[in-house]
PDB file of C-alpha atoms in Angstrom:
ATOM      1  CA  MET D   1     -47.713  45.762 -19.753  1.00  0.00           C
ATOM      2  CA  TYR D   2     -49.484  43.147 -17.088  1.00  0.00           C
ATOM      3  CA  VAL D   3     -53.324  42.757 -17.001  1.00  0.00           C
ATOM      4  CA  THR D   4     -53.314  42.366 -13.578  1.00  0.00           C
ATOM      5  CA  ASP D   5     -54.558  45.984 -13.074  1.00  0.00           C
ATOM      6  CA  CYS D   6     -57.902  45.032 -15.234  1.00  0.00           C
ATOM      7  CA  ASN D   7     -60.952  43.693 -14.128  1.00  0.00           C
ATOM      8  CA  TYR D   8     -63.536  40.985 -15.710  1.00  0.00           C
ATOM      9  CA  PHE D   9     -66.784  42.739 -15.569  1.00  0.00           C
ATOM     10  CA  ARG D  10     -70.026  41.209 -16.500  1.00  0.00           C
ATOM     11  CA  VAL D  11     -73.104  43.528 -18.526  1.00  0.00           C
ATOM     12  CA  THR D  12     -76.133  42.325 -18.900  1.00  0.00           C
ATOM     13  CA  ASN D  13     -79.542  44.094 -20.331  1.00  0.00           C
ATOM     14  CA  TYR D  14     -82.390  43.213 -18.006  1.00  0.00           C
ATOM     15  CA  ASN D  15     -84.449  45.842 -20.153  1.00  0.00           C
ATOM     16  CA  ASN D  16     -86.788  43.961 -23.468  1.00  0.00           C
ATOM     17  CA  VAL D  17     -87.092  47.290 -25.661  1.00  0.00           C
ATOM     18  CA  GLN D  18     -84.207  49.548 -25.426  1.00  0.00           C
ATOM     19  CA  THR D  19     -80.529  48.954 -26.241  1.00  0.00           C
ATOM     20  CA  GLY D  20     -77.913  50.027 -23.433  1.00  0.00           C
ATOM     21  CA  TYR D  21     -74.794  51.756 -23.830  1.00  0.00           C
ATOM     22  CA  TYR D  22     -71.364  51.235 -21.828  1.00  0.00           C
ATOM     23  CA  ARG D  23     -68.014  53.216 -21.343  1.00  0.00           C
ATOM     24  CA  TRP D  24     -64.690  51.384 -20.954  1.00  0.00           C
ATOM     25  CA  THR D  25     -61.083  52.225 -20.696  1.00  0.00           C
ATOM     26  CA  GLY D  26     -59.278  48.574 -22.031  1.00  0.00           C
ATOM     27  CA  CYS D  27     -56.319  47.435 -20.462  1.00  0.00           C
ATOM     28  CA  THR D  28     -54.397  48.996 -23.383  1.00  0.00           C
ATOM     29  CA  ASN D  29     -55.967  52.185 -21.768  1.00  0.00           C
ATOM     30  CA  ILE D  30     -57.708  52.793 -25.355  1.00  0.00           C
ATOM     31  CA  ILE D  31     -61.521  53.903 -24.613  1.00  0.00           C
ATOM     32  CA  SER D  32     -64.653  52.519 -25.896  1.00  0.00           C
ATOM     33  CA  VAL D  33     -68.444  52.845 -26.266  1.00  0.00           C
ATOM     34  CA  SER D  34     -70.397  49.780 -26.975  1.00  0.00           C
ATOM     35  CA  PRO D  35     -73.677  48.860 -27.137  1.00  0.00           C
ATOM     36  CA  LEU D  36     -75.626  46.252 -25.478  1.00  0.00           C
ATOM     37  CA  GLU D  37     -78.705  44.698 -27.168  1.00  0.00           C
ATOM     38  CA  PRO D  38     -81.556  44.030 -24.841  1.00  0.00           C
ATOM     39  CA  LEU D  39     -81.845  40.683 -22.927  1.00  0.00           C
ATOM     40  CA  GLN D  40     -78.070  40.099 -23.966  1.00  0.00           C
ATOM     41  CA  THR D  41     -74.974  39.947 -21.741  1.00  0.00           C
ATOM     42  CA  SER D  42     -71.445  40.887 -22.251  1.00  0.00           C
ATOM     43  CA  TYR D  43     -68.242  39.801 -20.277  1.00  0.00           C
ATOM     44  CA  VAL D  44     -65.265  42.373 -21.136  1.00  0.00           C
ATOM     45  CA  CYS D  45     -61.673  42.896 -19.300  1.00  0.00           C
ATOM     46  CA  ALA D  46     -60.980  46.845 -18.511  1.00  0.00           C
ATOM     47  CA  ARG D  47     -59.430  49.130 -16.287  1.00  0.00           C
ATOM     48  CA  ASN D  48     -62.886  50.692 -15.419  1.00  0.00           C
ATOM     49  CA  LEU D  49     -66.580  50.544 -16.928  1.00  0.00           C
ATOM     50  CA  TYR D  50     -69.611  53.271 -16.441  1.00  0.00           C
ATOM     51  CA  VAL D  51     -73.124  52.761 -18.038  1.00  0.00           C
ATOM     52  CA  GLU D  52     -73.886  55.430 -20.251  1.00  0.00           C
ATOM     53  CA  ASN D  53     -77.478  57.298 -18.626  1.00  0.00           C
ATOM     54  CA  TYR D  54     -78.882  58.184 -22.354  1.00  0.00           C
ATOM     55  CA  ALA D  55     -80.158  54.706 -22.918  1.00  0.00           C
ATOM     56  CA  ALA D  56     -81.222  51.629 -21.165  1.00  0.00           C
ATOM     57  CA  PRO D  57     -79.968  50.409 -17.707  1.00  0.00           C
ATOM     58  CA  LEU D  58     -77.099  47.902 -17.280  1.00  0.00           C
ATOM     59  CA  ASP D  59     -76.256  45.645 -14.446  1.00  0.00           C
ATOM     60  CA  VAL D  60     -72.927  45.744 -14.225  1.00  0.00           C
ATOM     61  CA  VAL D  61     -71.097  43.067 -12.043  1.00  0.00           C
ATOM     62  CA  ASP D  62     -67.367  42.982 -10.881  1.00  0.00           C
ATOM     63  CA  MET D  63     -66.389  39.462 -11.365  1.00  0.00           C
ATOM     64  CA  GLY D  64     -62.783  40.035 -10.166  1.00  0.00           C
ATOM     65  CA  LEU D  65     -59.447  40.030 -11.955  1.00  0.00           C
ATOM     66  CA  CYS D  66     -59.083  39.220 -15.677  1.00  0.00           C
ATOM     67  CA  PRO D  67     -59.004  35.248 -17.073  1.00  0.00           C
ATOM     68  CA  SER D  68     -54.760  35.007 -17.824  1.00  0.00           C
ATOM     69  CA  THR D  69     -54.016  35.000 -20.817  1.00  0.00           C
ATOM     70  CA  THR D  70     -50.792  33.388 -21.112  1.00  0.00           C
ATOM     71  CA  PRO D  71     -50.804  29.707 -22.234  1.00  0.00           C
ATOM     72  CA  THR D  72     -49.211  26.959 -19.823  1.00  0.00           C
ATOM     73  CA  PRO D  73     -46.130  25.692 -21.769  1.00  0.00           C
ATOM     74  CA  THR D  74     -46.457  21.898 -21.904  1.00  0.00           C
ATOM     75  CA  VAL D  75     -43.704  19.316 -22.657  1.00  0.00           C
ATOM     76  CA  THR D  76     -43.848  16.595 -25.298  1.00  0.00           C
ATOM     77  CA  PRO D  77     -41.763  13.844 -24.166  1.00  0.00           C
ATOM     78  CA  THR D  78     -39.422  12.329 -27.128  1.00  0.00           C
ATOM     79  CA  PRO D  79     -40.669   8.673 -27.673  1.00  0.00           C
ATOM     80  CA  THR D  80     -38.133   6.164 -27.222  1.00  0.00           C
ATOM     81  CA  GLN D  81     -38.424   2.018 -28.444  1.00  0.00           C
ATOM     82  CA  THR D  82     -37.907  -0.677 -26.609  1.00  0.00           C
ATOM     83  CA  SER D  83     -39.117  -4.115 -26.677  1.00  0.00           C
ATOM     84  CA  VAL D  84     -41.746  -5.466 -24.225  1.00  0.00           C
ATOM     85  CA  THR D  85     -42.883  -9.065 -23.601  1.00  0.00           C
ATOM     86  CA  PRO D  86     -46.906  -9.338 -22.512  1.00  0.00           C
ATOM     87  CA  THR D  87     -47.295 -11.207 -19.202  1.00  0.00           C
ATOM     88  CA  PRO D  88     -50.781 -12.064 -19.054  1.00  0.00           C
ATOM     89  CA  THR D  89     -52.718 -10.764 -16.492  1.00  0.00           C
ATOM     90  CA  GLN D  90     -56.466 -11.188 -14.565  1.00  0.00           C
ATOM     91  CA  THR D  91     -57.836  -8.126 -13.750  1.00  0.00           C
ATOM     92  CA  SER D  92     -61.421  -7.876 -12.256  1.00  0.00           C
ATOM     93  CA  ILE D  93     -63.809  -4.798 -12.153  1.00  0.00           C
ATOM     94  CA  THR D  94     -65.155  -3.912  -9.223  1.00  0.00           C
ATOM     95  CA  PRO D  95     -68.266  -1.165 -10.057  1.00  0.00           C
ATOM     96  CA  THR D  96     -68.052   1.595  -7.921  1.00  0.00           C
ATOM     97  CA  GLN D  97     -71.431   4.097  -7.251  1.00  0.00           C
ATOM     98  CA  THR D  98     -71.282   7.609  -7.473  1.00  0.00           C
ATOM     99  CA  PRO D  99     -73.033   9.465  -5.279  1.00  0.00           C
ATOM    100  CA  THR D 100     -76.213  11.636  -6.720  1.00  0.00           C
ATOM    101  CA  PRO D 101     -74.733  15.698  -6.272  1.00  0.00           C
ATOM    102  CA  THR D 102     -77.607  17.267  -3.795  1.00  0.00           C
ATOM    103  CA  GLN D 103     -78.798  20.424  -4.164  1.00  0.00           C
ATOM    104  CA  THR D 104     -78.974  22.837  -1.230  1.00  0.00           C
ATOM    105  CA  PRO D 105     -81.866  25.443  -1.234  1.00  0.00           C
ATOM    106  CA  THR D 106     -81.854  29.055  -1.334  1.00  0.00           C
ATOM    107  CA  ILE D 107     -83.236  30.839   1.229  1.00  0.00           C
ATOM    108  CA  VAL D 108     -85.326  34.128  -0.900  1.00  0.00           C
ATOM    109  CA  TYR D 109     -86.979  36.658   0.694  1.00  0.00           C
ATOM    110  CA  MET D 110     -90.134  38.549  -0.448  1.00  0.00           C
ATOM    111  CA  TYR D 111     -91.590  41.945   0.305  1.00  0.00           C
ATOM    112  CA  ASN D 112     -93.952  44.195  -0.875  1.00  0.00           C
ATOM    113  CA  LEU D 113     -92.680  47.735  -0.637  1.00  0.00           C
ATOM    114  CA  ARG D 114     -92.689  51.034  -2.046  1.00  0.00           C
ATOM    115  CA  THR D 115     -91.312  52.684  -4.746  1.00  0.00           C
ATOM    116  CA  GLY D 116     -90.862  56.128  -6.097  1.00  0.00           C
ATOM    117  CA  GLY D 117     -88.931  58.419  -8.469  1.00  0.00           C
ATOM    118  CA  TYR D 118     -86.062  60.574  -7.189  1.00  0.00           C
ATOM    119  CA  TYR D 119     -87.804  63.374  -5.183  1.00  0.00           C
ATOM    120  CA  GLN D 120     -90.460  61.802  -4.169  1.00  0.00           C
ATOM    121  CA  ASP D 121     -90.562  60.665   0.079  1.00  0.00           C
ATOM    122  CA  VAL D 122     -91.276  57.194  -0.483  1.00  0.00           C
ATOM    123  CA  CYS D 123     -90.205  56.330   3.490  1.00  0.00           C
ATOM    124  CA  GLY D 124     -93.098  58.610   4.600  1.00  0.00           C
ATOM    125  CA  SER D 125     -95.758  57.585   1.765  1.00  0.00           C
ATOM    126  CA  THR D 126     -95.433  54.142   3.660  1.00  0.00           C
ATOM    127  CA  PHE D 127     -97.123  55.712   6.518  1.00  0.00           C
ATOM    128  CA  PHE D 128    -100.349  57.506   4.724  1.00  0.00           C
ATOM    129  CA  GLY D 129    -101.686  54.313   4.216  1.00  0.00           C
ATOM    130  CA  ASN D 130    -100.512  54.188   0.585  1.00  0.00           C
ATOM    131  CA  PRO D 131    -100.397  50.448  -0.541  1.00  0.00           C
ATOM    132  CA  ALA D 132     -97.365  48.790  -1.684  1.00  0.00           C
ATOM    133  CA  ASN D 133     -96.560  48.788  -5.165  1.00  0.00           C
ATOM    134  CA  VAL D 134     -93.436  46.652  -5.812  1.00  0.00           C
ATOM    135  CA  ILE D 135     -92.364  42.945  -5.058  1.00  0.00           C
ATOM    136  CA  VAL D 136     -88.693  42.497  -4.601  1.00  0.00           C
ATOM    137  CA  TYR D 137     -87.063  39.504  -3.827  1.00  0.00           C
ATOM    138  CA  SER D 138     -83.226  38.761  -2.250  1.00  0.00           C
ATOM    139  CA  GLU D 139     -81.140  36.373  -0.951  1.00  0.00           C
ATOM    140  CA  LYS D 140     -81.549  38.872   2.544  1.00  0.00           C
ATOM    141  CA  PRO D 141     -83.650  40.352   4.335  1.00  0.00           C
ATOM    142  CA  PHE D 142     -84.474  43.635   3.316  1.00  0.00           C
ATOM    143  CA  GLY D 143     -82.845  45.433   6.487  1.00  0.00           C
ATOM    144  CA  ASP D 144     -79.568  43.442   5.937  1.00  0.00           C
ATOM    145  CA  LEU D 145     -79.116  44.131   2.316  1.00  0.00           C
ATOM    146  CA  GLU D 146     -76.089  46.448   1.240  1.00  0.00           C
ATOM    147  CA  VAL D 147     -74.572  48.662  -1.415  1.00  0.00           C
ATOM    148  CA  GLY D 148     -73.562  46.444  -3.641  1.00  0.00           C
ATOM    149  CA  ASP D 149     -75.761  43.313  -2.899  1.00  0.00           C
ATOM    150  CA  HIS D 150     -78.839  42.924  -5.893  1.00  0.00           C
ATOM    151  CA  VAL D 151     -82.592  42.713  -5.449  1.00  0.00           C
ATOM    152  CA  TYR D 152     -84.999  41.108  -8.433  1.00  0.00           C
ATOM    153  CA  GLY D 153     -88.084  40.815  -9.369  1.00  0.00           C
ATOM    154  CA  ASP D 154     -88.873  37.334  -9.467  1.00  0.00           C
ATOM    155  CA  SER D 155     -87.813  34.415  -6.718  1.00  0.00           C
ATOM    156  CA  MET D 156     -85.461  32.804  -9.428  1.00  0.00           C
ATOM    157  CA  LEU D 157     -83.469  36.033  -8.709  1.00  0.00           C
ATOM    158  CA  THR D 158     -83.358  36.605 -12.520  1.00  0.00           C
ATOM    159  CA  ILE D 159     -85.105  39.609 -13.363  1.00  0.00           C
ATOM    160  CA  PRO D 160     -84.918  43.360 -12.141  1.00  0.00           C
ATOM    161  CA  PRO D 161     -87.674  44.739 -10.077  1.00  0.00           C
ATOM    162  CA  ILE D 162     -90.686  44.768 -12.378  1.00  0.00           C
ATOM    163  CA  ASN D 163     -92.204  48.436 -12.492  1.00  0.00           C
ATOM    164  CA  ALA D 164     -89.542  49.578  -9.753  1.00  0.00           C
ATOM    165  CA  ASN D 165     -88.316  53.209  -9.618  1.00  0.00           C
ATOM    166  CA  PHE D 166     -84.834  54.463  -8.384  1.00  0.00           C
ATOM    167  CA  THR D 167     -85.569  53.652  -4.438  1.00  0.00           C
ATOM    168  CA  ILE D 168     -87.669  51.525  -2.707  1.00  0.00           C
ATOM    169  CA  SER D 169     -88.809  51.660   0.918  1.00  0.00           C
ATOM    170  CA  ASN D 170     -90.031  49.653   3.740  1.00  0.00           C
ATOM    171  CA  GLY D 171     -91.082  52.718   5.841  1.00  0.00           C
ATOM    172  CA  SER D 172     -87.797  52.653   7.945  1.00  0.00           C
ATOM    173  CA  THR D 173     -85.232  51.661   5.673  1.00  0.00           C
ATOM    174  CA  PHE D 174     -84.356  52.517   1.926  1.00  0.00           C
ATOM    175  CA  ILE D 175     -82.641  51.592  -0.992  1.00  0.00           C
ATOM    176  CA  GLN D 176     -81.297  52.833  -4.722  1.00  0.00           C
ATOM    177  CA  ILE D 177     -81.272  50.864  -7.430  1.00  0.00           C
ATOM    178  CA  GLY D 178     -79.444  50.794 -10.824  1.00  0.00           C
ATOM    179  CA  GLY D 179     -81.479  47.414 -12.515  1.00  0.00           C
ATOM    180  CA  THR D 180     -80.349  44.699  -9.862  1.00  0.00           C
ATOM    181  CA  LEU D 181     -77.531  46.251  -7.982  1.00  0.00           C
ATOM    182  CA  ILE D 182     -78.082  48.208  -5.167  1.00  0.00           C
ATOM    183  CA  ILE D 183     -75.933  51.586  -5.623  1.00  0.00           C
ATOM    184  CA  ASN D 184     -77.308  53.328  -2.295  1.00  0.00           C
ATOM    185  CA  LYS D 185     -79.090  52.747   1.053  1.00  0.00           C
ATOM    186  CA  GLY D 186     -80.231  54.892   4.052  1.00  0.00           C
ATOM    187  CA  ILE D 187     -82.387  54.920   7.042  1.00  0.00           C
ATOM    188  CA  CYS D 188     -85.618  56.638   7.075  1.00  0.00           C
ATOM    189  CA  GLY D 189     -86.000  59.820   8.920  1.00  0.00           C
TER     190      GLY D 189
END
């Protein structure tokens, strides 16, 4: 059995109170349900992974194929003994300057938007004078966000949007989120 058909998942519980649960099928086809305590992250190699909806919402990121567990063989040479006569040599050390690494700035977009639950019309409520009720940060402009992108509740891009419900809109487009992950996108109208 090869593990190339298994993916490596990062599962994060951003909830600071409630434990989350996820169901996964391991690379050997064993199905398990695992808890994830508040503010913890877990890494799992699995064929599939689903968040259980009866507990805290979890953020799941598919990080690609699982890391290889096959060790790389090493060859240890057999030492042989030879007679060596040292020859004196003179060496001089020339100092080299190591360049200082630079940090590339990330552009972060901030939006004051309208959020609502599953059955609320967040698109329409932006036109009736209702104030914005959630702040969203992202690495892309709101209109360019796609399913699979992430939105956050802080400029460091580390926590989910604060007080955000399932749907967020700017009046012309909407997104639906689970944790920080965008799971659906649409056009208002």
